[in-house]
Structure formats: C-alpha cells, structure tokens
mmCIF file of N, CA and C and ligand atoms in Angstrom:
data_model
loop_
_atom_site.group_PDB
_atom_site.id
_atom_site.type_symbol
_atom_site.label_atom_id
_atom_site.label_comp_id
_atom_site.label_asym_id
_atom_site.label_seq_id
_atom_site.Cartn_x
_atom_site.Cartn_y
_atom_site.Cartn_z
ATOM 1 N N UNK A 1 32.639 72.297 -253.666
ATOM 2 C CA UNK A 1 33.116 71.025 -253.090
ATOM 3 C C UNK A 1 32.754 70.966 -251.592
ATOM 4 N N UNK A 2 32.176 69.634 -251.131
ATOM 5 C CA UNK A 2 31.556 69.554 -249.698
ATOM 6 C C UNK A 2 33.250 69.229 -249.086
ATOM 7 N N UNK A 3 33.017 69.447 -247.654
ATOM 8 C CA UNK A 3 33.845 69.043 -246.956
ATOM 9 C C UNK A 3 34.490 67.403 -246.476
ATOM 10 N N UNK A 4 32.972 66.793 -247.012
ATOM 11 C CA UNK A 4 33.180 65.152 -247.345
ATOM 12 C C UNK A 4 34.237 65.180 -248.844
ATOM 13 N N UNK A 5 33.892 65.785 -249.520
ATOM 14 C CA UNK A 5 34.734 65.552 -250.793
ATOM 15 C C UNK A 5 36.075 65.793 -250.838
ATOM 16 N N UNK A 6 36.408 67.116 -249.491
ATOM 17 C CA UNK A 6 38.106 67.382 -249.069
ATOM 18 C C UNK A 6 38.322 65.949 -248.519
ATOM 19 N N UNK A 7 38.031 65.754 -247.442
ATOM 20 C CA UNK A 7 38.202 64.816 -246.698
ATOM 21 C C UNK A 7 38.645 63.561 -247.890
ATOM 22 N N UNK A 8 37.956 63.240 -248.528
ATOM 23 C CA UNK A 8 37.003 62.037 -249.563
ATOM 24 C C UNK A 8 39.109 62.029 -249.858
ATOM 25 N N UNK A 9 39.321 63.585 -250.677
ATOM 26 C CA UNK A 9 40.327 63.313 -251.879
ATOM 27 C C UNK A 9 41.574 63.655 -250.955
ATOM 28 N N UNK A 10 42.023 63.749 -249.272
ATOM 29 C CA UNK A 10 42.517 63.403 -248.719
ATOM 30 C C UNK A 10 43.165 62.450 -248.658
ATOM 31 N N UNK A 11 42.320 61.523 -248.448
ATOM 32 C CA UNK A 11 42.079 59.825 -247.958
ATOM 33 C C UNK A 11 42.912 59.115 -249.743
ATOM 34 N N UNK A 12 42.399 59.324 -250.278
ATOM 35 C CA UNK A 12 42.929 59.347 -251.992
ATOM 36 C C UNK A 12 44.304 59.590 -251.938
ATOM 37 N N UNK A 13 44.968 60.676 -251.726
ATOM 38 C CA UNK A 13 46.182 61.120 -251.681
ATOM 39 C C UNK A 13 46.948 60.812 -250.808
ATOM 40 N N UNK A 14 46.609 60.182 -249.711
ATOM 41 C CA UNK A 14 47.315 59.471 -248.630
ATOM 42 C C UNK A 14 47.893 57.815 -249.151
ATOM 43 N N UNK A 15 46.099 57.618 -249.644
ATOM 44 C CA UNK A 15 46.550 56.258 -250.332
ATOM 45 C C UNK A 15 47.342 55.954 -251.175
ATOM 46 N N UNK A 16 47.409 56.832 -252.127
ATOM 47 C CA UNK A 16 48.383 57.076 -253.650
ATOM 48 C C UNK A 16 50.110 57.378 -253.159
ATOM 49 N N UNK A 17 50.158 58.708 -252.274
ATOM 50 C CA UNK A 17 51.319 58.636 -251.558
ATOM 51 C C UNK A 17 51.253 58.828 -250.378
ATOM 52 N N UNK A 18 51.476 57.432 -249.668
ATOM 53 C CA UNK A 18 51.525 57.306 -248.160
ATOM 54 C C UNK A 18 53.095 57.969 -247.929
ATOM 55 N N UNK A 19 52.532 58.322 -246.993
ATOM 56 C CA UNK A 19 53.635 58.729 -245.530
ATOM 57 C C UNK A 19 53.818 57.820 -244.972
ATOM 58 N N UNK A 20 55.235 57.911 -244.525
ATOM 59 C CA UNK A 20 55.274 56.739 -243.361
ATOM 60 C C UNK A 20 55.382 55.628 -243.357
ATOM 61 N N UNK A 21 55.045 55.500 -244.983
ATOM 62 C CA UNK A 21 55.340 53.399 -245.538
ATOM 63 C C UNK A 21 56.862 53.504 -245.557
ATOM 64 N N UNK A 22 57.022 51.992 -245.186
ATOM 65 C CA UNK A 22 57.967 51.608 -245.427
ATOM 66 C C UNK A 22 58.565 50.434 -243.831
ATOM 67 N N UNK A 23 59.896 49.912 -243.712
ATOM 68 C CA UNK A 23 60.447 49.645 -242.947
ATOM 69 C C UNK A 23 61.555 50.846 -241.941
ATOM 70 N N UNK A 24 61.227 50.934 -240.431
ATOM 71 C CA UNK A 24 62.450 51.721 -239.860
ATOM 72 C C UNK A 24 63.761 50.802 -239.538
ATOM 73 N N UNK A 25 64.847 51.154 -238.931
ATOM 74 C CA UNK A 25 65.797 50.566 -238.812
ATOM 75 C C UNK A 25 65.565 50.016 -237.598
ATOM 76 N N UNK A 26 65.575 48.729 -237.254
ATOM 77 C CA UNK A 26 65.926 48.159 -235.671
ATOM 78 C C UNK A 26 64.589 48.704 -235.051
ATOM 79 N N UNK A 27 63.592 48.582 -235.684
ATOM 80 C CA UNK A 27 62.047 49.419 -234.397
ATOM 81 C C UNK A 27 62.407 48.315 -233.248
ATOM 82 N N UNK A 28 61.522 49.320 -232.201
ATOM 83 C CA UNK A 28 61.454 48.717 -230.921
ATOM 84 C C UNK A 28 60.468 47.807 -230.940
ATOM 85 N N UNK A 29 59.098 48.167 -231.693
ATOM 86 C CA UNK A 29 58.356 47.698 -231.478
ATOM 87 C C UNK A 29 57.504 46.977 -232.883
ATOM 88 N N UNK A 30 57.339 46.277 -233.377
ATOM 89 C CA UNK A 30 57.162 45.420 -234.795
ATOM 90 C C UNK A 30 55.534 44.267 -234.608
ATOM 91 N N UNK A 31 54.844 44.761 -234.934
ATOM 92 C CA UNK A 31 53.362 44.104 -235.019
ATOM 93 C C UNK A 31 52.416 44.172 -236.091
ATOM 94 N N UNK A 32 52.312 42.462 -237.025
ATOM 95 C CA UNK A 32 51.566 42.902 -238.205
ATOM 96 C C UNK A 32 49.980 42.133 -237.481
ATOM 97 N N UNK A 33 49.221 42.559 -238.514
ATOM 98 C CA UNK A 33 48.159 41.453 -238.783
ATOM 99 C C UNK A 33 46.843 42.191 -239.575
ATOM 100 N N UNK A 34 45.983 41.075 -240.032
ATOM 101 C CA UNK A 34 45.393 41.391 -241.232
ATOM 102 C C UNK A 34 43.894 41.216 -240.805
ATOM 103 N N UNK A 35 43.239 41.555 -241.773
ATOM 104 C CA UNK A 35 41.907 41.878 -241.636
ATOM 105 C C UNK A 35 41.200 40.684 -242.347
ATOM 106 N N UNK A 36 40.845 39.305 -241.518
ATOM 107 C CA UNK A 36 40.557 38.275 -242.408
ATOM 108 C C UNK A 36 39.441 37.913 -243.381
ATOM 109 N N UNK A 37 38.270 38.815 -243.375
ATOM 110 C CA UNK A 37 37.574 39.194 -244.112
ATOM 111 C C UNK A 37 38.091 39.170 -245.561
ATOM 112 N N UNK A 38 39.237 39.995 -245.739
ATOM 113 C CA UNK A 38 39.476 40.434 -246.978
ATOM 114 C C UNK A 38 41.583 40.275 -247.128
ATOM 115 N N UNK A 39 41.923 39.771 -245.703
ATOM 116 C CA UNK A 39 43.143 39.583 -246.126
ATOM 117 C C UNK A 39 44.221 40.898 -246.199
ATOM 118 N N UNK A 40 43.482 41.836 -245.834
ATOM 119 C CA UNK A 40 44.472 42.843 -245.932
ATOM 120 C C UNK A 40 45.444 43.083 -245.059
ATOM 121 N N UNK A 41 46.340 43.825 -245.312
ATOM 122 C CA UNK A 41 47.633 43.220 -244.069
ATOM 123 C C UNK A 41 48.399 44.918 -243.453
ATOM 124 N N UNK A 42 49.050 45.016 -242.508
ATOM 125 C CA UNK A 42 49.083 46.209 -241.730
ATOM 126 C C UNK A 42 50.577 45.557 -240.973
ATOM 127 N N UNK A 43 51.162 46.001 -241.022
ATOM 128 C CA UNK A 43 52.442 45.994 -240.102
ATOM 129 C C UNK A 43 52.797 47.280 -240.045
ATOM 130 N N UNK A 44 52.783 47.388 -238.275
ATOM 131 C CA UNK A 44 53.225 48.928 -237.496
ATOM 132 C C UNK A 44 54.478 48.873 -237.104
ATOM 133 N N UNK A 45 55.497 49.490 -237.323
ATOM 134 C CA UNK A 45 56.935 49.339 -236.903
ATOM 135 C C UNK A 45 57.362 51.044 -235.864
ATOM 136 N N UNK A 46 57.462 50.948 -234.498
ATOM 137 C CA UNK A 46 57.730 52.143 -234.164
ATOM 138 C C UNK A 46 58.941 52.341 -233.496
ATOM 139 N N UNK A 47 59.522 53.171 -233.305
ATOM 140 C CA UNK A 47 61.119 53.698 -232.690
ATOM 141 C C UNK A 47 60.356 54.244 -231.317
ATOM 142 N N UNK A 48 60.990 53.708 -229.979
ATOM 143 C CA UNK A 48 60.364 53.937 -228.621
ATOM 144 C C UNK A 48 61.552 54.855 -227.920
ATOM 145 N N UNK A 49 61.278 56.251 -227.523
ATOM 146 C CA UNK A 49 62.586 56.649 -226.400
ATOM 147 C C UNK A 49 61.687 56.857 -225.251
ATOM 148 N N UNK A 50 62.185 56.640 -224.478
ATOM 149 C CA UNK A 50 61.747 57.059 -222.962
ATOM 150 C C UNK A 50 60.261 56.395 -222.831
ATOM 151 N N UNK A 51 59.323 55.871 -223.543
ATOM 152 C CA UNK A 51 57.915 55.987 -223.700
ATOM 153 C C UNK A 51 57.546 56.276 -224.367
ATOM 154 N N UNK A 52 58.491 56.989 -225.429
ATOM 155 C CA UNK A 52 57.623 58.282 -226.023
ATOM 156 C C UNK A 52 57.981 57.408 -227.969
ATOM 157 N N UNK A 53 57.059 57.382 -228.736
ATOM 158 C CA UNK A 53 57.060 57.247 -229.963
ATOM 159 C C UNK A 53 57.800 58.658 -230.778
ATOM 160 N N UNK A 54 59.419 58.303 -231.238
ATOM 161 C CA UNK A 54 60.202 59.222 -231.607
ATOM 162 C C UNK A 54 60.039 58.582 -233.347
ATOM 163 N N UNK A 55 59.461 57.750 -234.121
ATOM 164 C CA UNK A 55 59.563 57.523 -235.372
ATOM 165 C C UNK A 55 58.554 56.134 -235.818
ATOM 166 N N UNK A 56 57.739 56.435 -236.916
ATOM 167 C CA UNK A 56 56.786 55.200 -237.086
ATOM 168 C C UNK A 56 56.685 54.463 -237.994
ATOM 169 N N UNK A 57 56.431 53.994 -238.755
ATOM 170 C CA UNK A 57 55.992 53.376 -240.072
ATOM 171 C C UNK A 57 55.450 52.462 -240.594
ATOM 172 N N UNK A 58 54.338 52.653 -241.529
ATOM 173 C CA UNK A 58 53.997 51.181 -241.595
ATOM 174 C C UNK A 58 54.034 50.475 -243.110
ATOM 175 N N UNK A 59 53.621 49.429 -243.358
ATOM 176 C CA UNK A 59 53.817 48.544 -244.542
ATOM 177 C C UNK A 59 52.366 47.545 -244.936
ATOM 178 N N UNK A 60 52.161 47.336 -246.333
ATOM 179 C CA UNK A 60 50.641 46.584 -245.786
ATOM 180 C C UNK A 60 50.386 47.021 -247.659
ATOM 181 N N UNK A 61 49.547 46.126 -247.306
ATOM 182 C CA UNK A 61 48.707 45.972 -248.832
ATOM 183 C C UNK A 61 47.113 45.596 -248.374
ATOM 184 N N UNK A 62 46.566 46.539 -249.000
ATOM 185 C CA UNK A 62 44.910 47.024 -249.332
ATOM 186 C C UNK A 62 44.418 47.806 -249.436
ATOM 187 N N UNK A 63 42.857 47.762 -249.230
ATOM 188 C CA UNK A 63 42.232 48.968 -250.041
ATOM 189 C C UNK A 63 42.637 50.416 -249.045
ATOM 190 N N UNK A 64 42.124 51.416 -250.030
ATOM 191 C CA UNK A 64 42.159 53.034 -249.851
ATOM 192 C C UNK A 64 42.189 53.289 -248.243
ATOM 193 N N UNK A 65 41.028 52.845 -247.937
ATOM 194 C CA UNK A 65 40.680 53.040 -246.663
ATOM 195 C C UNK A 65 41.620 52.923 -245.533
ATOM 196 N N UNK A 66 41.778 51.589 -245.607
ATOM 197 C CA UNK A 66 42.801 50.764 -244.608
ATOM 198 C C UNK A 66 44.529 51.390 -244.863
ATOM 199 N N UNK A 67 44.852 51.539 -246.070
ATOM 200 C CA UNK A 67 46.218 52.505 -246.103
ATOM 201 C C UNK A 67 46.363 53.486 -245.683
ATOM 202 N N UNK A 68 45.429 54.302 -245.983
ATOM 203 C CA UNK A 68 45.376 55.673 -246.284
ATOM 204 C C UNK A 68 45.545 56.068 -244.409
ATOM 205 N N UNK A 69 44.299 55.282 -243.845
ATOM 206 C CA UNK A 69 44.345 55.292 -242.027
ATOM 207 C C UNK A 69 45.329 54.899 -241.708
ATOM 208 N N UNK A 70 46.480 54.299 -242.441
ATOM 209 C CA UNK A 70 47.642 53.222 -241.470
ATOM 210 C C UNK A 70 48.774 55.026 -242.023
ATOM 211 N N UNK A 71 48.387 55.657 -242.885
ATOM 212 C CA UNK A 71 49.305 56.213 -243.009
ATOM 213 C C UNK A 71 49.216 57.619 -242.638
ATOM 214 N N UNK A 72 48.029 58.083 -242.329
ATOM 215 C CA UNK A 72 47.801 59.061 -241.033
ATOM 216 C C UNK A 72 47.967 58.925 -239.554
ATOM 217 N N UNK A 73 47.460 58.020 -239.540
ATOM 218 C CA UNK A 73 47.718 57.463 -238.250
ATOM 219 C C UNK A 73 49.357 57.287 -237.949
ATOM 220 N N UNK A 74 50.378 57.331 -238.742
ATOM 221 C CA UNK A 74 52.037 56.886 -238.604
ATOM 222 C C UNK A 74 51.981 58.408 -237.891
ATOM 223 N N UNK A 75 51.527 59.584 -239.188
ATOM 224 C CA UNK A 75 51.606 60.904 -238.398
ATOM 225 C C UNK A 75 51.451 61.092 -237.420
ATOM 226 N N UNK A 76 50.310 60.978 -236.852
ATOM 227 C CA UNK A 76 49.185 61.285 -235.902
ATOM 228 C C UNK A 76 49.867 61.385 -234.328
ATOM 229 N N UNK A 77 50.887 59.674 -234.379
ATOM 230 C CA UNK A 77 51.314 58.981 -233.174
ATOM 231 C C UNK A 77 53.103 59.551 -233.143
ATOM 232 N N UNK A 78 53.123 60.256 -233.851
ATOM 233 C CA UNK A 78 54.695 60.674 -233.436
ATOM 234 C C UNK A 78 54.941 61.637 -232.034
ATOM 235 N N UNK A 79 55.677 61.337 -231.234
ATOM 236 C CA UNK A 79 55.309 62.346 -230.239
ATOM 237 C C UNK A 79 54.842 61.855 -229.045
ATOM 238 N N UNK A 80 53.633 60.998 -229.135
ATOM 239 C CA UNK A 80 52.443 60.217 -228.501
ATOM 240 C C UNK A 80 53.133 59.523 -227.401
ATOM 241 N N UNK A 81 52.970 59.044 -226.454
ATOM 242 C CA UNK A 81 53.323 57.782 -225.451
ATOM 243 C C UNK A 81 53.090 56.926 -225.925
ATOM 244 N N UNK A 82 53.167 56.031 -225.107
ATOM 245 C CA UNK A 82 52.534 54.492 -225.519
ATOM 246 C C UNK A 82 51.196 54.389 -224.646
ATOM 247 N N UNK A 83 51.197 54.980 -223.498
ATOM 248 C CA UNK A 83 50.021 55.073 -222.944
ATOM 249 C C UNK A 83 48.627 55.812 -223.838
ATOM 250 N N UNK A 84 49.393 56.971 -224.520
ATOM 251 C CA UNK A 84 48.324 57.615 -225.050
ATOM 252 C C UNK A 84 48.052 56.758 -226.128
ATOM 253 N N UNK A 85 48.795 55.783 -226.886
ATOM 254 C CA UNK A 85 48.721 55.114 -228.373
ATOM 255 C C UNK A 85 47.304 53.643 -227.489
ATOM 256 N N UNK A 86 47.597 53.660 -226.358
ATOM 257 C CA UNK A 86 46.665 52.685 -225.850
ATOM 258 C C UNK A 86 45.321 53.055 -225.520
ATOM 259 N N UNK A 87 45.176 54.553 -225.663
ATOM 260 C CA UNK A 87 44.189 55.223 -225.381
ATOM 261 C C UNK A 87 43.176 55.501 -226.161
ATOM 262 N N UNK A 88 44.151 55.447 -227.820
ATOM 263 C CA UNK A 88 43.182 56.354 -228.902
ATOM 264 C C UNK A 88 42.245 54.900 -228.852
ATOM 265 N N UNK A 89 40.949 55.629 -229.891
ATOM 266 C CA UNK A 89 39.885 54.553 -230.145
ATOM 267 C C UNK A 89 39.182 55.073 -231.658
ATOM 268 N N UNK A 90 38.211 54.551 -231.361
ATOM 269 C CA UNK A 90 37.405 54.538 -232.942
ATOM 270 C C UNK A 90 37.012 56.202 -232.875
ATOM 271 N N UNK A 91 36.498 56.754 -232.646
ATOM 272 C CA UNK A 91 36.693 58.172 -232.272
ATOM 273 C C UNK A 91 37.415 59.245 -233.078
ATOM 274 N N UNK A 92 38.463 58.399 -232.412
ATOM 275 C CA UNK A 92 39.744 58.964 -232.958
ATOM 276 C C UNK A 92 39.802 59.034 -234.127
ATOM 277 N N UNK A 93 40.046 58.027 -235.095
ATOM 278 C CA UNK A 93 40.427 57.157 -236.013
ATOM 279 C C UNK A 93 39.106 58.439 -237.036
ATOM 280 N N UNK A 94 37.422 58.365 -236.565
ATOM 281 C CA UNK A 94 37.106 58.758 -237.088
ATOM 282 C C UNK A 94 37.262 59.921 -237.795
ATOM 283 N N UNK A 95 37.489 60.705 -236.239
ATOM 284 C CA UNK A 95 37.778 62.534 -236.694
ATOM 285 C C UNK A 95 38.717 62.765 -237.329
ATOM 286 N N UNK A 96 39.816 61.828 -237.576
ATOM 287 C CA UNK A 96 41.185 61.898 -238.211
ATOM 288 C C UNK A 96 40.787 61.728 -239.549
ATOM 289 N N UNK A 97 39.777 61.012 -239.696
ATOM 290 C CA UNK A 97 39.136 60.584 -241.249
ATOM 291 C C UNK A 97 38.591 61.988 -241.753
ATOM 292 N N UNK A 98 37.499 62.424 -240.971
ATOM 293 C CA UNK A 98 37.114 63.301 -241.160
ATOM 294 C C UNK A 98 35.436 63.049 -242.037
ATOM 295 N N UNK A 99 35.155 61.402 -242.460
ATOM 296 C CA UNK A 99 33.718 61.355 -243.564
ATOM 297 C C UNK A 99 33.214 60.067 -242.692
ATOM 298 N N UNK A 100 31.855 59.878 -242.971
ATOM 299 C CA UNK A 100 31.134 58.549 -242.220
ATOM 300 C C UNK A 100 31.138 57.732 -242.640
ATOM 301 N N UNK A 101 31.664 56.612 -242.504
ATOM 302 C CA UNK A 101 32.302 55.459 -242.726
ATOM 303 C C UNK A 101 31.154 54.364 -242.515
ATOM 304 N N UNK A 102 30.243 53.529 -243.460
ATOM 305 C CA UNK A 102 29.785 52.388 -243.273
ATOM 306 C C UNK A 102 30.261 50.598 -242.388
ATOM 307 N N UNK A 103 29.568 50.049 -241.524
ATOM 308 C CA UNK A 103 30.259 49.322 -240.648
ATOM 309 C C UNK A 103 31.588 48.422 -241.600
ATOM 310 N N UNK A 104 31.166 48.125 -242.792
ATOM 311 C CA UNK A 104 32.220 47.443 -243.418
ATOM 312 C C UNK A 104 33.666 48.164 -243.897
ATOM 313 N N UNK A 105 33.469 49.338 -244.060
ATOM 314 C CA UNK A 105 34.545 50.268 -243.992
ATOM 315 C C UNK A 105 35.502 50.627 -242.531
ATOM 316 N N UNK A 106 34.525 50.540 -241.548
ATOM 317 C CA UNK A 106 34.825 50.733 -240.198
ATOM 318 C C UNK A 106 36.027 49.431 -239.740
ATOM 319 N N UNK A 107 35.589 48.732 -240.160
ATOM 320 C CA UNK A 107 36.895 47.470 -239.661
ATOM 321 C C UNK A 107 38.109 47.598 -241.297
ATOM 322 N N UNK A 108 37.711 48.558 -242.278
ATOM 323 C CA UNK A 108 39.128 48.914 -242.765
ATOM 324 C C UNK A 108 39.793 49.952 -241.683
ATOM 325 N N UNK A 109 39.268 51.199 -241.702
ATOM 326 C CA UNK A 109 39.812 52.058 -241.175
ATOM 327 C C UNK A 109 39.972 52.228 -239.606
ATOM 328 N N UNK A 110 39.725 50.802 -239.110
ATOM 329 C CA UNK A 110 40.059 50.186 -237.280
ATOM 330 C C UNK A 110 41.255 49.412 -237.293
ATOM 331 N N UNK A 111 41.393 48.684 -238.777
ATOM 332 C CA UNK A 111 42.610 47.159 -238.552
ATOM 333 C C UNK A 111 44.018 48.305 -238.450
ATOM 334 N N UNK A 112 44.415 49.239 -239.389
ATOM 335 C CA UNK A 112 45.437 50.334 -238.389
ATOM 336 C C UNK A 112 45.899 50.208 -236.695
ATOM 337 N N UNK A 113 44.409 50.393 -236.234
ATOM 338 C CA UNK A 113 44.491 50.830 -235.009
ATOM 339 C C UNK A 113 44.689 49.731 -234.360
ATOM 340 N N UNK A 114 43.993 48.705 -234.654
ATOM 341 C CA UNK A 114 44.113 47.551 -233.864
ATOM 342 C C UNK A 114 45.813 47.227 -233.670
ATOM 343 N N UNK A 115 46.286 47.022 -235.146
ATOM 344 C CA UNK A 115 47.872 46.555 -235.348
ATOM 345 C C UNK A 115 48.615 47.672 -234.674
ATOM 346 N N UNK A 116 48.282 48.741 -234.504
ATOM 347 C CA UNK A 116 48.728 49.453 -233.770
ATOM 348 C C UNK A 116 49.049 49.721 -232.187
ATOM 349 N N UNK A 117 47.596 49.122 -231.588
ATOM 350 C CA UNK A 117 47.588 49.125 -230.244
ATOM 351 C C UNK A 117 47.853 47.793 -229.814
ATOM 352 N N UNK A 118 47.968 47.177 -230.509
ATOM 353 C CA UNK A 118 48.791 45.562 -229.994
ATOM 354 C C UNK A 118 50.142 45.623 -229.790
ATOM 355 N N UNK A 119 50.814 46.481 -230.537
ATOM 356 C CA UNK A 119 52.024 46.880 -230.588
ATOM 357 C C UNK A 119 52.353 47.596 -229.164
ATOM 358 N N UNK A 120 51.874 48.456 -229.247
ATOM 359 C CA UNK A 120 51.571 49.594 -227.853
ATOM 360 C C UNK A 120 51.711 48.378 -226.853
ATOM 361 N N UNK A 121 50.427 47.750 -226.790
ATOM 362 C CA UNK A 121 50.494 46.762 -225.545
ATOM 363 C C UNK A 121 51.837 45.648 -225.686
ATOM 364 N N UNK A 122 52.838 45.167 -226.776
ATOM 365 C CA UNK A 122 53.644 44.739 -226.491
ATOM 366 C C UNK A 122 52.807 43.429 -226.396
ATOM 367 N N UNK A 123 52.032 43.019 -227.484
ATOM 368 C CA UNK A 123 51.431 41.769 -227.630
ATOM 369 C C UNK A 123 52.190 40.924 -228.788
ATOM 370 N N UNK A 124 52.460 39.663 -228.915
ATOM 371 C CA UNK A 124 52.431 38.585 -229.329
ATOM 372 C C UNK A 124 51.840 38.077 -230.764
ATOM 373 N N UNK A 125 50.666 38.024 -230.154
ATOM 374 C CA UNK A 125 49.239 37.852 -231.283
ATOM 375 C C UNK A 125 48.258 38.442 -230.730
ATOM 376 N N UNK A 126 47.371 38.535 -231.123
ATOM 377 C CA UNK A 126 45.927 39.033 -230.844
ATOM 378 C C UNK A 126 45.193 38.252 -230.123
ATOM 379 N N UNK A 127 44.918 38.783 -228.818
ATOM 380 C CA UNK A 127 43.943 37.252 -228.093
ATOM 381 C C UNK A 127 43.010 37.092 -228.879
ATOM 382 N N UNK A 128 42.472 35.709 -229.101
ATOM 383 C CA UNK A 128 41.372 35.060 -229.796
ATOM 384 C C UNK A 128 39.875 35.440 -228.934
HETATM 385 FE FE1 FES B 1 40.266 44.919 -246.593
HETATM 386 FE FE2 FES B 1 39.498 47.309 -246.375
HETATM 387 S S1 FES B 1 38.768 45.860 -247.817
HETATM 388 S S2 FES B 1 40.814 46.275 -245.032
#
C-alpha cells in the first residue's frame, strides 16, 4: 500500500466518521457558507477563551473531500489562536491531506478553510 492510499483511506474514514460534527453549545463564533459550484455547505462553530480556540465543530453536507477536511481541520485548530487560524493557508490544508488534489478538488478541500477563516476574522458574509 502507497502512502497516497494511507492518506486516500484516511480521508474515507474521516468522511464516514467525522470528528467534530455536530453543533457546540453557545459558540462564540458561528460561520456557514457553501461552495456554489456544487452547493455544498460547511458551518464552523468554535468556543473562544482568551484568543485561544478551546472547542470546534462543524456541520455540512458533501462530498468526501470537503467533510473529511472540515473534520480534520476541527482537530487541527484546537489550541490554535485566532491569529494563527488567520494564518493557515492552502499549504496547510494540503499537508494535513497528505495526497495531490486536482484544481476541482482544491476548492472542496479550501471551502473548510475559507468558512473557517471568515469566522476567525469575525466576518458577516464573504466580501464579494
Ligand atoms: Fe462540492 Fe466537493 S463537490 S465541495
């Protein structure tokens, strides 16, 4: 088995049983939005102390990709600032994946991050 194929049945098992889905109680911070291409949807809900991301979770319907990242990524950011949650980038997102991702896959496994760092920034909506 290649190391794409760990990775591969990772991503699988994240999707099947996510971590981290669900609603928290009273989050501080609450930001959905979807990937209009295909409609898929991402709401980041996080618990804020001091700055610091003490609890995360998210909720959302679509493909493998886009879950599976919304539900590593819940891990990933526990702990994190908000400065640092404003920091991560595609990069990130990748090595956390761990396999090479085609550009149409790339805006599954980015809309996470995006709904994520809007949150961070304490945005509204998404500037147009
Ligand atoms: Fe919609 Fe992946 S196909 S986010």
């Amino acid at each position: 088995m290649t190391s794409d194929d760990l990775y591969r049945e990772a991503i699988l098992d994240y999707y099947k049983h996510p971590r981290h889905k669900g609603h928290l109680d009273s989050p501080d911070i609450q930001y959905h939005d979807h990937n209009p291409f295909c409609g898929d949807e991402i709401t980041v809900e996080l618990k804020v102390e001091d700055g610091v991301v003490i609890d995360a979770a998210f909720d959302g319907h679509g493909c493998a990709i886009s879950q599976a990242t919304a539900s590593m990524l819940m891990e990933e950011i526990i702990g994190k600032s908000l400065e640092d949650l404003k920091a991560l980038d595609k990069e990130f997102i990748l090595e956390m994946l761990g396999i090479e991702i085609g550009p149409v896959r790339l805006k599954c496994a980015l809309l996470p991050l995006k709904v994520l760092k809007a949150g961070a920034y304490g945005l509204e909506e998404w500037p147009e």
